[in-house]
Amino acid sequence: MKTILRGKTREVVIDTNGPVIIIGECINPTRRKKLVSTLQERNFEYVLELAESQIKAGADVLDVNVGFPGVDDVKLLPETVLAIRGKFDVPLCLDSPNPKAIEAALKVAGGKCLINSVNGEEKSMKALLPIAREYGAAIICLTMDDDGITHDPIKRLTIAEKLLERALKAGIKEEDVVIDPLAMAVSSDPRACIVTLETIRLVHQKLGLNITQGSSNISFGLPNREVLNSAFMTLSILNGLTCPIANPEKITAIVRATDLILGRDDYAVRFVENFQAGGS
Ligand code: THG
């Protein structure tokens, strides 16, 4: 399965049989006070710094999340997208719970974006699937619905199947559906990661779709987050994860190593390139 995303001209292919595509997570106000204060002043210098450093570190796509209390994201998300677009030809993953902000951003983004995200709630599907169709965007589908979050991987698979069916009905192509199995903090639920890993395996095996996740979520509240995130990344990729949302400055080396081990990096070209670029 191939999901194609585009910046202005640059194309990125997320291929279930290809190397892992990293969606950079850092344009996100969670734990970044400086991002909130600069965005409040409509100063996009810091956003552009984060974009550049992530691309250098191996991000193929950038997640753009400008959510903080009191924000008018219908205005700010498109403004941020335009600032990034002015300097970088990279596909964008538009991360907002507000469908109006997503639509406003899609209007100015051009190329082919990834919408982050729809979920199995009726309200969410009704609002977002037509927008994805209208703008020709790909869409991340979270495996939760009106009953909330289930801890049963088979039920998460069933929600993924429902989302796929509804997306197809709305005129979205199968390859433009990307499933999120839900990665959550293992500090508060000891089975959180194993449920996610099993969901990845099932979605990969039964649906063959591309799979994303907010990989760094799992280590909230724990020390040595990098080590934990790395271990989880490797296991997730083995099970079928193809396009994690993660911090490229911390995760690219382990992703390249895993691709090499899994036979997706002939002659270790990408692994060596990342090492030579000083990447970790
Ligand atoms: N699924 C989807 N989208 C998402 C998430 C998801 N978007 C938001 C979030 N979850 C993923 N993004 C982040 C961004 C930052 C962090 C965690 C998740 C974070 N970063 C640490 C920091 O900046 O200090 C660094 C983490 C590290 O050690 O690498 O905590 O689940 N579809």
Coordinates of C-alpha atoms and ligand atoms in Angstrom, one line a residue:
M1 CA 0.0 0.0 0.0
K2 CA 1.4 3.4 -1.0
T3 CA 0.2 6.7 0.5
I4 CA 1.6 9.6 -1.4
L5 CA 2.0 13.0 0.2
R6 CA 3.3 16.2 -1.4
G7 CA 4.7 19.5 -0.4
K8 CA 4.7 22.1 -3.1
T9 CA 6.6 19.8 -5.5
R10 CA 8.3 17.2 -3.3
E11 CA 6.6 13.8 -3.1
V12 CA 6.9 11.5 -0.1
V13 CA 5.7 7.9 -0.5
I14 CA 4.7 6.0 2.6
D15 CA 5.0 2.4 1.5
T16 CA 4.0 -0.6 3.6
N17 CA 7.0 -2.4 2.0
G18 CA 9.4 0.5 2.0
P19 CA 11.5 2.3 4.6
V20 CA 9.9 4.0 7.6
I21 CA 8.8 7.6 7.0
I22 CA 9.3 9.9 10.0
I23 CA 6.7 12.6 10.7
G24 CA 8.5 15.2 12.9
E25 CA 6.5 15.9 16.1
C26 CA 8.3 19.0 17.4
I27 CA 5.9 21.8 16.1
N28 CA 3.7 21.1 19.1
P29 CA 3.2 23.4 22.1
T30 CA 3.2 20.5 24.5
R31 CA 6.3 21.0 26.6
R32 CA 7.4 23.9 24.5
K33 CA 6.6 27.2 26.2
K34 CA 8.7 29.1 23.7
L35 CA 6.4 27.9 20.9
V36 CA 3.3 29.2 22.6
S37 CA 4.9 32.7 23.3
T38 CA 6.3 33.1 19.8
L39 CA 3.1 32.0 18.2
Q40 CA 1.0 34.3 20.3
E41 CA 3.1 37.2 18.9
R42 CA 2.7 35.8 15.4
N43 CA 6.5 35.4 15.2
F44 CA 7.2 32.3 13.1
E45 CA 11.0 32.3 13.4
Y46 CA 11.0 29.5 16.0
V47 CA 8.5 27.4 14.0
L48 CA 10.9 27.7 11.0
E49 CA 13.9 26.7 13.2
L50 CA 12.0 23.6 14.4
A51 CA 11.1 22.8 10.8
E52 CA 14.7 23.1 9.6
S53 CA 16.2 21.1 12.4
Q54 CA 13.7 18.3 12.0
I55 CA 14.2 18.1 8.3
K56 CA 18.0 18.0 8.8
A57 CA 17.6 15.3 11.4
G58 CA 15.6 13.0 9.0
A59 CA 11.9 14.1 9.1
D60 CA 10.2 13.4 5.8
V61 CA 6.9 15.0 6.8
L62 CA 6.2 17.7 9.5
D63 CA 3.3 17.5 12.0
V64 CA 1.9 21.0 12.6
N65 CA 0.1 21.4 15.9
V66 CA -0.6 24.9 17.3
G67 CA -3.0 23.9 20.0
F68 CA -2.8 25.9 23.3
P69 CA -5.4 27.3 25.6
G70 CA -7.2 30.3 24.1
V71 CA -5.8 29.9 20.6
D72 CA -7.8 30.9 17.5
D73 CA -6.5 27.9 15.5
V74 CA -8.8 28.6 12.5
K75 CA -6.5 31.6 12.0
L76 CA -3.2 30.4 13.4
L77 CA -3.0 27.0 11.8
P78 CA -3.1 28.3 8.2
E79 CA -0.8 31.2 9.1
T80 CA 1.7 28.7 10.5
V81 CA 1.3 26.5 7.4
L82 CA 2.0 29.5 5.1
A83 CA 5.1 30.4 7.1
I84 CA 6.5 26.8 6.7
R85 CA 5.4 26.6 3.0
G86 CA 7.3 29.9 2.3
K87 CA 10.6 28.2 3.2
F88 CA 10.3 24.4 3.0
D89 CA 8.9 22.1 0.4
V90 CA 7.9 19.4 2.8
P91 CA 4.5 17.5 3.1
L92 CA 2.5 18.6 6.2
C93 CA 0.5 16.7 8.7
L94 CA -2.2 19.1 10.0
D95 CA -2.8 18.2 13.6
S96 CA -5.9 19.8 15.2
P97 CA -9.1 18.6 16.9
N98 CA -10.9 21.5 15.1
P99 CA -12.2 20.5 11.6
K100 CA -12.6 24.2 10.8
A101 CA -8.9 24.8 11.5
I102 CA -8.0 21.8 9.4
E103 CA -10.1 23.1 6.5
A104 CA -8.6 26.6 6.7
A105 CA -5.1 25.1 6.6
L106 CA -5.9 22.8 3.7
K107 CA -7.1 25.9 1.7
V108 CA -3.7 27.5 1.8
A109 CA -1.3 24.4 2.1
G110 CA -1.4 23.2 -1.5
G111 CA 0.3 19.8 -2.3
K112 CA -1.2 16.8 -0.6
C113 CA -1.5 16.9 3.2
L114 CA -2.2 14.4 5.8
I115 CA -5.1 15.3 8.1
N116 CA -4.5 14.5 11.8
S117 CA -7.1 13.2 12.6
V118 CA -10.5 11.7 12.4
N119 CA -11.8 9.1 14.8
G120 CA -14.7 6.6 14.8
E121 CA -17.2 9.0 16.5
E122 CA -20.1 9.9 14.2
K123 CA -19.5 13.6 14.7
S124 CA -15.9 13.3 13.7
M125 CA -16.4 11.2 10.6
K126 CA -19.3 13.5 9.4
A127 CA -17.1 16.6 9.8
L128 CA -13.8 15.4 8.4
L129 CA -14.3 12.7 5.8
P130 CA -16.0 15.2 3.3
I131 CA -13.2 17.7 3.9
A132 CA -10.5 15.0 3.2
R133 CA -12.3 14.1 0.0
E134 CA -12.8 17.7 -1.2
Y135 CA -9.2 18.7 -0.7
G136 CA -7.7 15.3 -1.8
A137 CA -5.9 14.8 1.5
A138 CA -4.9 11.6 3.2
I139 CA -6.3 11.1 6.7
I140 CA -5.1 9.6 10.0
C141 CA -7.9 7.5 11.6
L142 CA -7.7 7.1 15.4
T143 CA -9.0 3.8 16.6
M144 CA -11.5 5.2 19.2
D145 CA -15.2 5.9 18.8
D146 CA -18.3 7.1 20.6
D147 CA -17.7 4.5 23.3
G148 CA -14.2 6.0 24.0
I149 CA -10.9 4.1 24.0
T150 CA -11.0 0.3 24.2
H151 CA -8.1 -1.7 25.6
D152 CA -9.0 -4.7 23.4
P153 CA -6.9 -4.8 20.2
I154 CA -9.6 -6.7 18.3
K155 CA -12.1 -3.9 19.1
R156 CA -9.5 -1.3 17.9
L157 CA -9.2 -3.3 14.7
T158 CA -13.0 -3.3 14.3
I159 CA -13.0 0.5 14.7
A160 CA -10.2 0.8 12.0
E161 CA -12.4 -1.4 9.7
K162 CA -15.4 0.9 10.3
L163 CA -13.3 4.0 9.6
L164 CA -11.9 2.5 6.4
E165 CA -15.4 1.6 5.2
R166 CA -16.8 5.0 5.9
A167 CA -13.8 6.7 4.3
L168 CA -14.3 4.6 1.1
K169 CA -18.0 5.5 1.1
A170 CA -17.1 9.2 1.4
G171 CA -15.0 8.8 -1.8
I172 CA -11.5 8.6 -0.2
K173 CA -9.1 6.1 -1.6
E174 CA -8.0 3.1 0.5
E175 CA -4.3 4.2 0.2
D176 CA -5.2 7.6 1.7
V177 CA -6.4 6.0 5.0
V178 CA -3.7 5.8 7.6
I179 CA -4.5 4.0 10.9
D180 CA -3.4 5.2 14.4
P181 CA -3.6 2.3 16.9
L182 CA -3.3 4.8 19.8
A183 CA 0.0 4.9 21.7
M184 CA -0.5 5.9 25.3
A185 CA 1.6 6.4 28.5
V186 CA 2.9 3.1 29.9
S187 CA 3.5 4.8 33.2
S188 CA -0.3 4.9 33.9
D189 CA -1.3 1.6 32.2
P190 CA 1.2 -1.3 32.2
R191 CA -0.5 -2.9 29.2
A192 CA -0.7 0.3 27.1
C193 CA 2.2 -0.6 24.8
I194 CA 1.3 -4.3 24.4
V195 CA -2.3 -3.3 23.3
T196 CA -0.9 -0.9 20.8
L197 CA 1.6 -3.4 19.4
E198 CA -1.1 -6.0 19.0
T199 CA -3.4 -3.5 17.3
I200 CA -0.5 -2.6 14.9
R201 CA 0.0 -6.3 14.1
L202 CA -3.7 -6.9 13.4
V203 CA -4.2 -3.8 11.3
H204 CA -1.1 -4.6 9.3
Q205 CA -2.2 -8.2 8.8
K206 CA -5.9 -7.8 8.1
L207 CA -6.1 -4.4 6.4
G208 CA -2.5 -3.9 5.0
L209 CA -2.8 -0.1 5.5
N210 CA -0.2 2.4 6.5
I211 CA 0.1 2.9 10.2
T212 CA 1.2 5.9 12.3
Q213 CA 1.3 6.6 16.0
G214 CA 2.4 9.4 18.4
S215 CA 5.4 7.3 19.5
S216 CA 6.7 9.6 22.3
N217 CA 3.3 9.5 24.1
I218 CA 4.3 6.2 25.7
S219 CA 7.1 7.6 27.8
F220 CA 5.2 10.5 29.4
G221 CA 6.0 10.7 33.2
L222 CA 9.1 8.4 33.0
P223 CA 12.9 9.1 33.0
N224 CA 15.1 8.0 30.2
R225 CA 12.4 8.6 27.6
E226 CA 14.7 8.1 24.7
V227 CA 15.6 4.5 25.5
L228 CA 11.9 3.6 26.1
N229 CA 10.8 5.3 22.9
S230 CA 13.6 3.6 20.9
A231 CA 12.6 0.1 22.2
F232 CA 9.0 0.7 21.4
M233 CA 9.8 2.1 18.0
T234 CA 11.7 -1.0 17.0
L235 CA 8.9 -3.4 18.2
S236 CA 6.3 -1.2 16.5
I237 CA 8.1 -1.2 13.2
L238 CA 8.5 -5.0 13.3
N239 CA 4.7 -5.3 13.7
G240 CA 3.8 -2.9 10.8
L241 CA 4.3 0.7 11.9
T242 CA 5.2 2.7 8.8
C243 CA 5.0 6.4 9.6
P244 CA 5.5 7.3 13.2
I245 CA 5.1 10.8 14.6
A246 CA 8.3 11.3 16.6
N247 CA 11.2 13.5 17.4
P248 CA 13.7 12.9 14.5
E249 CA 16.6 14.3 16.5
K250 CA 16.2 11.4 18.9
I251 CA 14.7 8.6 16.8
T252 CA 16.2 8.6 13.3
A253 CA 19.2 6.4 14.1
I254 CA 17.1 3.7 15.6
V255 CA 14.6 3.9 12.7
R256 CA 17.4 3.6 10.1
A257 CA 19.0 0.7 12.1
T258 CA 15.6 -1.1 12.2
D259 CA 15.0 -0.6 8.4
L260 CA 18.5 -2.0 7.7
I261 CA 17.9 -5.0 9.9
L262 CA 14.6 -5.7 8.2
G263 CA 16.1 -5.6 4.7
R264 CA 14.7 -2.3 3.7
D265 CA 18.0 -0.4 3.2
D266 CA 20.1 -2.0 0.5
Y267 CA 23.9 -1.7 1.1
A268 CA 23.1 0.3 4.3
V269 CA 22.9 3.5 2.2
R270 CA 20.4 5.3 4.4
F271 CA 21.9 4.1 7.6
V272 CA 25.4 5.2 6.7
E273 CA 24.1 8.6 5.3
N274 CA 22.4 9.3 8.6
F275 CA 25.5 8.5 10.5
Q276 CA 27.7 10.6 8.3
A277 CA 25.3 13.5 8.6
G278 CA 26.0 13.3 12.4
G279 CA 22.5 12.0 13.0
S280 CA 21.5 10.2 16.1
Ligands
THG1 N1 -1.5 10.4 17.3 C1 -1.7 11.3 16.4 N2 -1.3 12.6 16.5 C2 -0.7 13.0 17.6 C3 -0.5 12.1 18.7 C4 -0.9 10.8 18.5 N3 -0.2 14.3 17.8 C5 0.2 14.8 19.0 C6 1.0 13.7 19.8 N4 0.2 12.5 19.8 C7 2.3 13.4 19.1 N5 3.2 14.5 19.3 C8 4.0 14.6 20.4 C9 4.9 15.7 20.5 C10 5.8 15.8 21.5 C11 5.9 14.8 22.5 C12 5.0 13.8 22.5 C13 4.1 13.6 21.4 C14 6.9 14.9 23.5 N6 8.1 15.3 23.2 C15 9.2 15.3 24.1 C16 9.7 16.7 24.3 O1 9.6 17.5 23.4 O2 10.3 17.0 25.4 C17 10.4 14.5 23.6 C18 10.1 13.1 23.5 C19 11.4 12.3 23.2 O3 12.1 12.0 24.2 O4 11.7 11.9 22.1 O5 6.7 14.5 24.7 O6 -0.8 9.9 19.4 N7 -2.3 10.9 15.2

